[in-house]
């Protein structure tokens, strides 16, 4: 893991993943609870997640049903005193400091009983195990690693790692690849993807050394041009949102390449001097790498093959089969 870290034995995964490394960069504190009767955005965005920045961090507001909402604050460690004492009172005070969240909850009541009745506090939640597998066992999702909730990268990493694990399991059960080779590929690719997101989020958060940069730069994403945001959303969300608009494989390929090209042109036009108009998300040189695997997986689903032939991640490494279900030797081998 890039940057400073601390090493600590985990309580569960050691049997598969050995030692767990905790990041010193992502040492924020999350505090969250659940509310009944929170307001919703107008249709068709009624079920959308809402995020808001405030002086001490940022809030998530996630509709879980028509009436139940998960509400949580991620607070910079410089403001750790904000979450001291009674968690429920601390969360209430933080909500009062964020007018938009306060307004959304103006008619709501916090759940105080049952599964959702406790206000929880989490810290030291960014970590990675030094091994993601051992013979007969594999770690996927949060069992292997976790970063930060700001871009829901955990959802991508969880589903991506499950796909990698399935490829490895399929290959071993079919007798096509030895277990060591299949899961070495799994570990290398999952660790590589985690590293890309780690670097991406560090560059996003740490544009400057003060806490205002850490949280308020996020607001600039919302101010970017509509076409650039659409390009980003299409590449991240893939073709599923287009519901069969493609007539044939070539139109899928054309759409992906057009969207990628539009985003690339947008990135090249962003002010890279660090001025007020700079948008950190689009300045990141590794943004394309972060999105690459998602784009390839979507292409495999739509085309039955990659947009472009995939190269091995490391010398002697494997590549996905055309249908994405197994590992095979790369063309270079």
mmCIF file of C-alpha atoms in Angstrom:
data_model
loop_
_atom_site.group_PDB
_atom_site.id
_atom_site.type_symbol
_atom_site.label_atom_id
_atom_site.label_comp_id
_atom_site.label_asym_id
_atom_site.label_seq_id
_atom_site.Cartn_x
_atom_site.Cartn_y
_atom_site.Cartn_z
ATOM 1 C CA UNK A 1 0.000 0.000 0.000
ATOM 2 C CA UNK A 2 1.409 3.426 -0.904
ATOM 3 C CA UNK A 3 2.198 5.948 1.801
ATOM 4 C CA UNK A 4 2.730 5.489 5.503
ATOM 5 C CA UNK A 5 1.029 2.586 7.192
ATOM 6 C CA UNK A 6 0.692 0.647 10.395
ATOM 7 C CA UNK A 7 0.690 -3.120 10.647
ATOM 8 C CA UNK A 8 -1.643 -5.045 12.901
ATOM 9 C CA UNK A 9 -2.865 -8.611 13.071
ATOM 10 C CA UNK A 10 -6.483 -8.890 11.993
ATOM 11 C CA UNK A 11 -8.940 -10.859 14.108
ATOM 12 C CA UNK A 12 -10.524 -12.981 11.377
ATOM 13 C CA UNK A 13 -8.713 -13.032 8.019
ATOM 14 C CA UNK A 14 -5.217 -14.045 9.305
ATOM 15 C CA UNK A 15 -6.004 -17.655 8.468
ATOM 16 C CA UNK A 16 -6.186 -16.622 4.813
ATOM 17 C CA UNK A 17 -4.591 -13.183 4.578
ATOM 18 C CA UNK A 18 -1.971 -13.003 7.310
ATOM 19 C CA UNK A 19 -1.171 -9.495 8.490
ATOM 20 C CA UNK A 20 -3.434 -6.482 7.908
ATOM 21 C CA UNK A 21 -1.891 -3.109 7.069
ATOM 22 C CA UNK A 22 -3.793 0.030 8.115
ATOM 23 C CA UNK A 23 -3.366 3.274 6.180
ATOM 24 C CA UNK A 24 -2.195 6.374 8.008
ATOM 25 C CA UNK A 25 -3.533 8.605 5.240
ATOM 26 C CA UNK A 26 -7.203 7.584 5.484
ATOM 27 C CA UNK A 27 -7.507 7.998 9.242
ATOM 28 C CA UNK A 28 -10.867 9.681 9.198
ATOM 29 C CA UNK A 29 -13.735 8.860 11.528
ATOM 30 C CA UNK A 30 -17.154 7.745 10.325
ATOM 31 C CA UNK A 31 -20.271 8.095 12.477
ATOM 32 C CA UNK A 32 -23.660 6.938 11.218
ATOM 33 C CA UNK A 33 -27.210 6.054 12.132
ATOM 34 C CA UNK A 34 -30.610 5.396 10.560
ATOM 35 C CA UNK A 35 -33.667 7.622 10.239
ATOM 36 C CA UNK A 36 -37.343 7.075 9.457
ATOM 37 C CA UNK A 37 -39.255 9.673 7.465
ATOM 38 C CA UNK A 38 -36.341 11.502 5.828
ATOM 39 C CA UNK A 39 -37.162 13.578 2.772
ATOM 40 C CA UNK A 40 -36.452 12.391 -0.774
ATOM 41 C CA UNK A 41 -35.380 14.189 -3.897
ATOM 42 C CA UNK A 42 -38.029 14.719 -6.582
ATOM 43 C CA UNK A 43 -38.675 11.869 -9.035
ATOM 44 C CA UNK A 44 -36.969 10.320 -10.889
ATOM 45 C CA UNK A 45 -34.092 10.879 -8.408
ATOM 46 C CA UNK A 46 -36.109 9.852 -5.376
ATOM 47 C CA UNK A 47 -33.934 6.859 -4.544
ATOM 48 C CA UNK A 48 -30.592 8.499 -5.311
ATOM 49 C CA UNK A 49 -27.774 8.821 -2.793
ATOM 50 C CA UNK A 50 -27.063 12.391 -1.712
ATOM 51 C CA UNK A 51 -23.710 13.679 -0.390
ATOM 52 C CA UNK A 52 -22.947 17.070 1.144
ATOM 53 C CA UNK A 53 -19.708 18.687 2.323
ATOM 54 C CA UNK A 54 -19.462 20.794 5.470
ATOM 55 C CA UNK A 55 -16.635 22.347 7.481
ATOM 56 C CA UNK A 56 -15.631 19.204 9.344
ATOM 57 C CA UNK A 57 -16.098 16.616 6.613
ATOM 58 C CA UNK A 58 -18.900 15.261 4.429
ATOM 59 C CA UNK A 59 -22.231 13.474 4.842
ATOM 60 C CA UNK A 60 -23.805 10.559 3.047
ATOM 61 C CA UNK A 61 -27.589 10.297 2.821
ATOM 62 C CA UNK A 62 -28.645 6.901 1.437
ATOM 63 C CA UNK A 63 -32.314 5.916 0.969
ATOM 64 C CA UNK A 64 -32.650 2.237 1.918
ATOM 65 C CA UNK A 65 -36.424 2.054 1.454
ATOM 66 C CA UNK A 66 -39.306 4.475 0.949
ATOM 67 C CA UNK A 67 -38.963 5.565 4.581
ATOM 68 C CA UNK A 68 -35.604 4.351 5.968
ATOM 69 C CA UNK A 69 -32.402 6.343 5.365
ATOM 70 C CA UNK A 70 -28.775 5.691 6.308
ATOM 71 C CA UNK A 71 -27.142 8.960 7.381
ATOM 72 C CA UNK A 72 -23.458 9.207 8.190
ATOM 73 C CA UNK A 73 -20.662 11.727 8.498
ATOM 74 C CA UNK A 74 -17.006 11.205 7.609
ATOM 75 C CA UNK A 75 -15.031 13.567 9.827
ATOM 76 C CA UNK A 76 -11.407 14.564 9.358
ATOM 77 C CA UNK A 77 -9.174 13.419 12.215
ATOM 78 C CA UNK A 78 -8.398 17.093 13.024
ATOM 79 C CA UNK A 79 -12.012 17.287 14.229
ATOM 80 C CA UNK A 80 -12.026 14.072 16.237
ATOM 81 C CA UNK A 81 -13.442 15.946 19.218
ATOM 82 C CA UNK A 82 -16.689 16.301 17.247
ATOM 83 C CA UNK A 83 -17.439 12.625 17.738
ATOM 84 C CA UNK A 84 -16.393 12.300 21.368
ATOM 85 C CA UNK A 85 -18.919 11.410 24.044
ATOM 86 C CA UNK A 86 -22.374 10.073 23.255
ATOM 87 C CA UNK A 87 -22.468 8.969 19.576
ATOM 88 C CA UNK A 88 -26.143 9.847 19.087
ATOM 89 C CA UNK A 89 -25.617 13.372 20.408
ATOM 90 C CA UNK A 90 -22.447 13.771 18.343
ATOM 91 C CA UNK A 91 -24.256 12.762 15.150
ATOM 92 C CA UNK A 92 -27.116 15.142 15.942
ATOM 93 C CA UNK A 93 -24.705 18.035 16.406
ATOM 94 C CA UNK A 94 -22.902 17.270 13.152
ATOM 95 C CA UNK A 95 -26.224 17.168 11.278
ATOM 96 C CA UNK A 96 -27.047 20.616 12.653
ATOM 97 C CA UNK A 97 -23.787 21.906 11.132
ATOM 98 C CA UNK A 98 -24.767 20.737 7.634
ATOM 99 C CA UNK A 99 -27.856 22.700 6.547
ATOM 100 C CA UNK A 100 -28.793 20.507 3.577
ATOM 101 C CA UNK A 101 -28.779 17.281 5.618
ATOM 102 C CA UNK A 102 -30.495 19.035 8.510
ATOM 103 C CA UNK A 103 -33.283 20.097 6.155
ATOM 104 C CA UNK A 104 -33.695 16.611 4.690
ATOM 105 C CA UNK A 105 -34.107 15.232 8.217
ATOM 106 C CA UNK A 106 -36.331 18.021 9.524
ATOM 107 C CA UNK A 107 -39.389 15.718 9.692
ATOM 108 C CA UNK A 108 -37.496 12.491 10.448
ATOM 109 C CA UNK A 109 -36.938 10.475 13.599
ATOM 110 C CA UNK A 110 -33.799 8.514 14.343
ATOM 111 C CA UNK A 111 -34.375 4.774 14.725
ATOM 112 C CA UNK A 112 -33.588 3.802 18.333
ATOM 113 C CA UNK A 113 -34.563 0.122 18.474
ATOM 114 C CA UNK A 114 -33.758 -3.079 16.639
ATOM 115 C CA UNK A 115 -31.080 -3.680 14.006
ATOM 116 C CA UNK A 116 -30.881 -0.020 13.010
ATOM 117 C CA UNK A 117 -31.267 1.443 16.479
ATOM 118 C CA UNK A 118 -27.625 2.185 17.293
ATOM 119 C CA UNK A 119 -25.425 5.091 16.214
ATOM 120 C CA UNK A 120 -22.081 3.580 15.289
ATOM 121 C CA UNK A 121 -18.573 5.032 15.081
ATOM 122 C CA UNK A 122 -15.852 3.565 12.877
ATOM 123 C CA UNK A 123 -12.180 4.506 12.549
ATOM 124 C CA UNK A 124 -9.092 2.906 11.011
ATOM 125 C CA UNK A 125 -11.270 1.461 8.275
ATOM 126 C CA UNK A 126 -8.710 1.685 5.447
ATOM 127 C CA UNK A 127 -6.592 -1.473 5.292
ATOM 128 C CA UNK A 128 -5.206 -4.232 3.122
ATOM 129 C CA UNK A 129 -4.103 -7.772 3.968
ATOM 130 C CA UNK A 130 -0.635 -8.832 2.897
ATOM 131 C CA UNK A 131 -2.105 -11.900 1.180
ATOM 132 C CA UNK A 132 -5.554 -12.312 -0.286
ATOM 133 C CA UNK A 133 -5.570 -16.109 -0.441
ATOM 134 C CA UNK A 134 -4.130 -19.402 0.728
ATOM 135 C CA UNK A 135 -4.790 -22.908 -0.617
ATOM 136 C CA UNK A 136 -8.495 -23.604 -0.254
ATOM 137 C CA UNK A 137 -9.453 -20.077 0.857
ATOM 138 C CA UNK A 138 -9.743 -16.670 -0.797
ATOM 139 C CA UNK A 139 -10.575 -13.185 0.541
ATOM 140 C CA UNK A 140 -12.891 -10.968 -1.503
ATOM 141 C CA UNK A 141 -14.414 -7.559 -0.868
ATOM 142 C CA UNK A 142 -13.916 -5.963 2.533
ATOM 143 C CA UNK A 143 -12.372 -9.154 3.945
ATOM 144 C CA UNK A 144 -9.289 -8.387 1.835
ATOM 145 C CA UNK A 145 -9.151 -4.593 1.773
ATOM 146 C CA UNK A 146 -11.140 -1.368 2.107
ATOM 147 C CA UNK A 147 -10.383 2.241 1.240
ATOM 148 C CA UNK A 148 -12.850 5.057 1.770
ATOM 149 C CA UNK A 149 -16.586 5.519 1.167
ATOM 150 C CA UNK A 150 -16.433 8.776 -0.817
ATOM 151 C CA UNK A 151 -16.745 7.208 -4.305
ATOM 152 C CA UNK A 152 -18.175 3.816 -3.295
ATOM 153 C CA UNK A 153 -14.954 2.186 -4.511
ATOM 154 C CA UNK A 154 -15.696 -0.659 -2.088
ATOM 155 C CA UNK A 155 -18.620 -1.741 -4.267
ATOM 156 C CA UNK A 156 -16.385 -1.939 -7.320
ATOM 157 C CA UNK A 157 -13.580 -3.713 -5.457
ATOM 158 C CA UNK A 158 -16.002 -6.237 -3.938
ATOM 159 C CA UNK A 159 -17.660 -7.171 -7.223
ATOM 160 C CA UNK A 160 -14.388 -7.075 -9.143
ATOM 161 C CA UNK A 161 -12.641 -9.336 -6.630
ATOM 162 C CA UNK A 162 -15.574 -11.765 -6.783
ATOM 163 C CA UNK A 163 -15.201 -11.885 -10.566
ATOM 164 C CA UNK A 164 -11.448 -12.515 -10.262
ATOM 165 C CA UNK A 165 -12.057 -15.250 -7.683
ATOM 166 C CA UNK A 166 -14.695 -16.886 -9.897
ATOM 167 C CA UNK A 167 -12.275 -16.926 -12.838
ATOM 168 C CA UNK A 168 -9.634 -18.565 -10.677
ATOM 169 C CA UNK A 169 -12.027 -21.141 -9.223
ATOM 170 C CA UNK A 170 -13.428 -21.981 -12.668
ATOM 171 C CA UNK A 171 -9.942 -22.422 -14.095
ATOM 172 C CA UNK A 172 -8.791 -24.673 -11.267
ATOM 173 C CA UNK A 173 -11.937 -26.840 -11.227
ATOM 174 C CA UNK A 174 -11.691 -27.248 -15.011
ATOM 175 C CA UNK A 175 -8.118 -28.461 -14.603
ATOM 176 C CA UNK A 176 -6.852 -25.758 -16.953
ATOM 177 C CA UNK A 177 -4.690 -23.750 -14.512
ATOM 178 C CA UNK A 178 -2.875 -24.793 -11.347
ATOM 179 C CA UNK A 179 -4.230 -23.332 -8.105
ATOM 180 C CA UNK A 180 -1.005 -21.428 -7.385
ATOM 181 C CA UNK A 181 -1.005 -19.741 -10.813
ATOM 182 C CA UNK A 182 -4.741 -18.983 -10.792
ATOM 183 C CA UNK A 183 -4.783 -17.356 -7.368
ATOM 184 C CA UNK A 184 -1.467 -15.589 -7.832
ATOM 185 C CA UNK A 185 -3.224 -13.917 -10.767
ATOM 186 C CA UNK A 186 -6.224 -13.159 -8.550
ATOM 187 C CA UNK A 187 -4.021 -11.616 -5.854
ATOM 188 C CA UNK A 188 -1.939 -9.554 -8.286
ATOM 189 C CA UNK A 189 -4.928 -8.112 -10.131
ATOM 190 C CA UNK A 190 -6.983 -7.359 -7.029
ATOM 191 C CA UNK A 191 -3.972 -5.740 -5.339
ATOM 192 C CA UNK A 192 -3.257 -3.737 -8.505
ATOM 193 C CA UNK A 193 -6.838 -2.444 -8.662
ATOM 194 C CA UNK A 194 -6.800 -1.567 -4.957
ATOM 195 C CA UNK A 195 -3.524 0.309 -5.471
ATOM 196 C CA UNK A 196 -4.985 2.334 -8.342
ATOM 197 C CA UNK A 197 -7.972 3.410 -6.264
ATOM 198 C CA UNK A 198 -5.712 4.167 -3.307
ATOM 199 C CA UNK A 199 -3.512 6.442 -5.424
ATOM 200 C CA UNK A 200 -6.546 7.990 -7.092
ATOM 201 C CA UNK A 201 -8.225 8.838 -3.783
ATOM 202 C CA UNK A 202 -5.009 10.143 -2.230
ATOM 203 C CA UNK A 203 -4.547 12.497 -5.175
ATOM 204 C CA UNK A 204 -8.224 13.483 -4.978
ATOM 205 C CA UNK A 205 -8.156 14.203 -1.246
ATOM 206 C CA UNK A 206 -4.645 15.533 -0.730
ATOM 207 C CA UNK A 207 -4.334 18.242 -3.386
ATOM 208 C CA UNK A 208 -3.122 20.543 -0.625
ATOM 209 C CA UNK A 209 -2.136 19.904 2.976
ATOM 210 C CA UNK A 210 -5.054 21.609 4.740
ATOM 211 C CA UNK A 211 -8.338 20.022 5.689
ATOM 212 C CA UNK A 212 -10.361 22.349 3.452
ATOM 213 C CA UNK A 213 -8.719 20.813 0.390
ATOM 214 C CA UNK A 214 -9.447 17.344 1.734
ATOM 215 C CA UNK A 215 -13.199 17.770 1.635
ATOM 216 C CA UNK A 216 -14.098 20.841 -0.364
ATOM 217 C CA UNK A 217 -12.333 19.887 -3.569
ATOM 218 C CA UNK A 218 -15.094 17.315 -3.964
ATOM 219 C CA UNK A 219 -17.537 20.118 -4.681
ATOM 220 C CA UNK A 220 -15.710 20.946 -7.912
ATOM 221 C CA UNK A 221 -16.765 17.651 -9.443
ATOM 222 C CA UNK A 222 -20.375 18.800 -9.413
ATOM 223 C CA UNK A 223 -19.408 21.980 -11.257
ATOM 224 C CA UNK A 224 -17.847 20.221 -14.232
ATOM 225 C CA UNK A 225 -19.524 20.364 -17.652
ATOM 226 C CA UNK A 226 -22.512 18.148 -18.345
ATOM 227 C CA UNK A 227 -20.923 16.322 -21.281
ATOM 228 C CA UNK A 228 -17.808 15.439 -19.273
ATOM 229 C CA UNK A 229 -19.881 14.169 -16.350
ATOM 230 C CA UNK A 230 -22.019 12.118 -18.747
ATOM 231 C CA UNK A 231 -18.875 10.600 -20.212
ATOM 232 C CA UNK A 232 -17.627 9.655 -16.763
ATOM 233 C CA UNK A 233 -20.992 8.188 -15.740
ATOM 234 C CA UNK A 234 -21.304 6.187 -18.964
ATOM 235 C CA UNK A 235 -17.870 4.672 -18.565
ATOM 236 C CA UNK A 236 -18.454 3.839 -14.904
ATOM 237 C CA UNK A 237 -22.070 2.736 -15.333
ATOM 238 C CA UNK A 238 -21.530 0.943 -18.632
ATOM 239 C CA UNK A 239 -24.068 -0.039 -21.226
ATOM 240 C CA UNK A 240 -26.665 -1.388 -18.781
ATOM 241 C CA UNK A 241 -28.278 2.015 -18.405
ATOM 242 C CA UNK A 242 -28.889 2.165 -22.158
ATOM 243 C CA UNK A 243 -31.247 -0.843 -22.106
ATOM 244 C CA UNK A 244 -30.651 -2.480 -25.448
ATOM 245 C CA UNK A 245 -30.104 0.703 -27.427
ATOM 246 C CA UNK A 246 -27.312 -1.082 -29.275
ATOM 247 C CA UNK A 247 -28.233 -2.963 -32.392
ATOM 248 C CA UNK A 248 -24.973 -4.835 -32.860
ATOM 249 C CA UNK A 249 -21.528 -5.329 -31.407
ATOM 250 C CA UNK A 250 -19.928 -2.671 -33.575
ATOM 251 C CA UNK A 251 -22.260 0.029 -32.246
ATOM 252 C CA UNK A 252 -21.310 -1.001 -28.696
ATOM 253 C CA UNK A 253 -17.647 -0.689 -29.580
ATOM 254 C CA UNK A 254 -18.203 2.681 -31.235
ATOM 255 C CA UNK A 255 -20.121 4.024 -28.232
ATOM 256 C CA UNK A 256 -17.425 2.993 -25.755
ATOM 257 C CA UNK A 257 -14.656 4.519 -27.834
ATOM 258 C CA UNK A 258 -16.631 7.744 -28.382
ATOM 259 C CA UNK A 259 -17.297 8.127 -24.661
ATOM 260 C CA UNK A 260 -13.674 7.389 -23.791
ATOM 261 C CA UNK A 261 -12.480 9.899 -26.356
ATOM 262 C CA UNK A 262 -14.803 12.620 -25.107
ATOM 263 C CA UNK A 263 -13.590 12.153 -21.564
ATOM 264 C CA UNK A 264 -9.949 12.163 -22.684
ATOM 265 C CA UNK A 265 -10.469 15.455 -24.535
ATOM 266 C CA UNK A 266 -12.145 16.934 -21.477
ATOM 267 C CA UNK A 267 -9.253 15.922 -19.244
ATOM 268 C CA UNK A 268 -6.751 17.537 -21.608
ATOM 269 C CA UNK A 269 -8.617 20.847 -21.362
ATOM 270 C CA UNK A 270 -8.655 21.017 -17.563
ATOM 271 C CA UNK A 271 -6.478 23.660 -15.936
ATOM 272 C CA UNK A 272 -3.508 21.717 -14.538
ATOM 273 C CA UNK A 273 -1.954 24.712 -12.775
ATOM 274 C CA UNK A 274 -3.861 24.086 -9.548
ATOM 275 C CA UNK A 275 -5.983 27.204 -9.942
ATOM 276 C CA UNK A 276 -9.542 27.617 -8.748
ATOM 277 C CA UNK A 277 -10.984 26.046 -11.893
ATOM 278 C CA UNK A 278 -8.959 22.856 -11.624
ATOM 279 C CA UNK A 279 -10.969 19.694 -11.054
ATOM 280 C CA UNK A 280 -8.879 17.091 -9.177
ATOM 281 C CA UNK A 281 -10.961 14.125 -10.313
ATOM 282 C CA UNK A 282 -10.304 14.861 -13.966
ATOM 283 C CA UNK A 283 -6.701 15.980 -13.458
ATOM 284 C CA UNK A 284 -5.662 12.588 -12.136
ATOM 285 C CA UNK A 285 -3.345 10.858 -14.588
ATOM 286 C CA UNK A 286 -4.431 7.466 -13.304
ATOM 287 C CA UNK A 287 -8.145 8.094 -13.858
ATOM 288 C CA UNK A 288 -8.069 6.046 -17.048
ATOM 289 C CA UNK A 289 -6.372 3.183 -15.229
ATOM 290 C CA UNK A 290 -8.978 3.255 -12.477
ATOM 291 C CA UNK A 291 -11.755 2.923 -15.042
ATOM 292 C CA UNK A 292 -9.998 0.524 -17.413
ATOM 293 C CA UNK A 293 -11.042 -2.791 -15.869
ATOM 294 C CA UNK A 294 -14.663 -1.728 -15.500
ATOM 295 C CA UNK A 295 -14.785 -0.739 -19.152
ATOM 296 C CA UNK A 296 -13.210 -4.026 -20.268
ATOM 297 C CA UNK A 297 -15.657 -6.073 -18.179
ATOM 298 C CA UNK A 298 -18.626 -4.181 -19.623
ATOM 299 C CA UNK A 299 -17.270 -4.740 -23.119
ATOM 300 C CA UNK A 300 -16.917 -8.469 -22.464
ATOM 301 C CA UNK A 301 -20.545 -8.633 -21.360
ATOM 302 C CA UNK A 302 -21.792 -6.726 -24.403
ATOM 303 C CA UNK A 303 -19.436 -8.079 -27.054
ATOM 304 C CA UNK A 304 -18.401 -11.489 -25.792
ATOM 305 C CA UNK A 305 -14.809 -10.240 -25.911
ATOM 306 C CA UNK A 306 -12.554 -7.330 -25.003
ATOM 307 C CA UNK A 307 -12.558 -3.921 -26.655
ATOM 308 C CA UNK A 308 -8.849 -4.460 -27.265
ATOM 309 C CA UNK A 309 -6.672 -7.532 -26.631
ATOM 310 C CA UNK A 310 -5.603 -7.549 -22.986
ATOM 311 C CA UNK A 311 -1.965 -7.941 -22.035
ATOM 312 C CA UNK A 312 -0.701 -9.843 -19.017
ATOM 313 C CA UNK A 313 -0.352 -7.747 -15.877
ATOM 314 C CA UNK A 314 3.156 -9.110 -15.236
ATOM 315 C CA UNK A 315 5.645 -11.353 -17.114
ATOM 316 C CA UNK A 316 4.250 -14.859 -17.265
ATOM 317 C CA UNK A 317 0.847 -13.710 -16.023
ATOM 318 C CA UNK A 318 -2.531 -14.814 -17.314
ATOM 319 C CA UNK A 319 -5.332 -12.963 -19.113
ATOM 320 C CA UNK A 320 -9.128 -13.455 -19.110
ATOM 321 C CA UNK A 321 -10.662 -15.780 -21.668
ATOM 322 C CA UNK A 322 -12.829 -14.171 -24.347
ATOM 323 C CA UNK A 323 -15.980 -14.769 -22.295
ATOM 324 C CA UNK A 324 -14.289 -13.554 -19.089
ATOM 325 C CA UNK A 325 -15.013 -16.785 -17.184
ATOM 326 C CA UNK A 326 -11.513 -18.296 -16.937
ATOM 327 C CA UNK A 327 -7.816 -17.476 -17.074
ATOM 328 C CA UNK A 328 -5.785 -18.326 -20.172
ATOM 329 C CA UNK A 329 -2.209 -17.768 -21.303
ATOM 330 C CA UNK A 330 -1.629 -14.374 -22.947
ATOM 331 C CA UNK A 331 -0.871 -14.069 -26.658
ATOM 332 C CA UNK A 332 2.646 -12.929 -25.758
ATOM 333 C CA UNK A 333 3.308 -16.365 -24.260
#
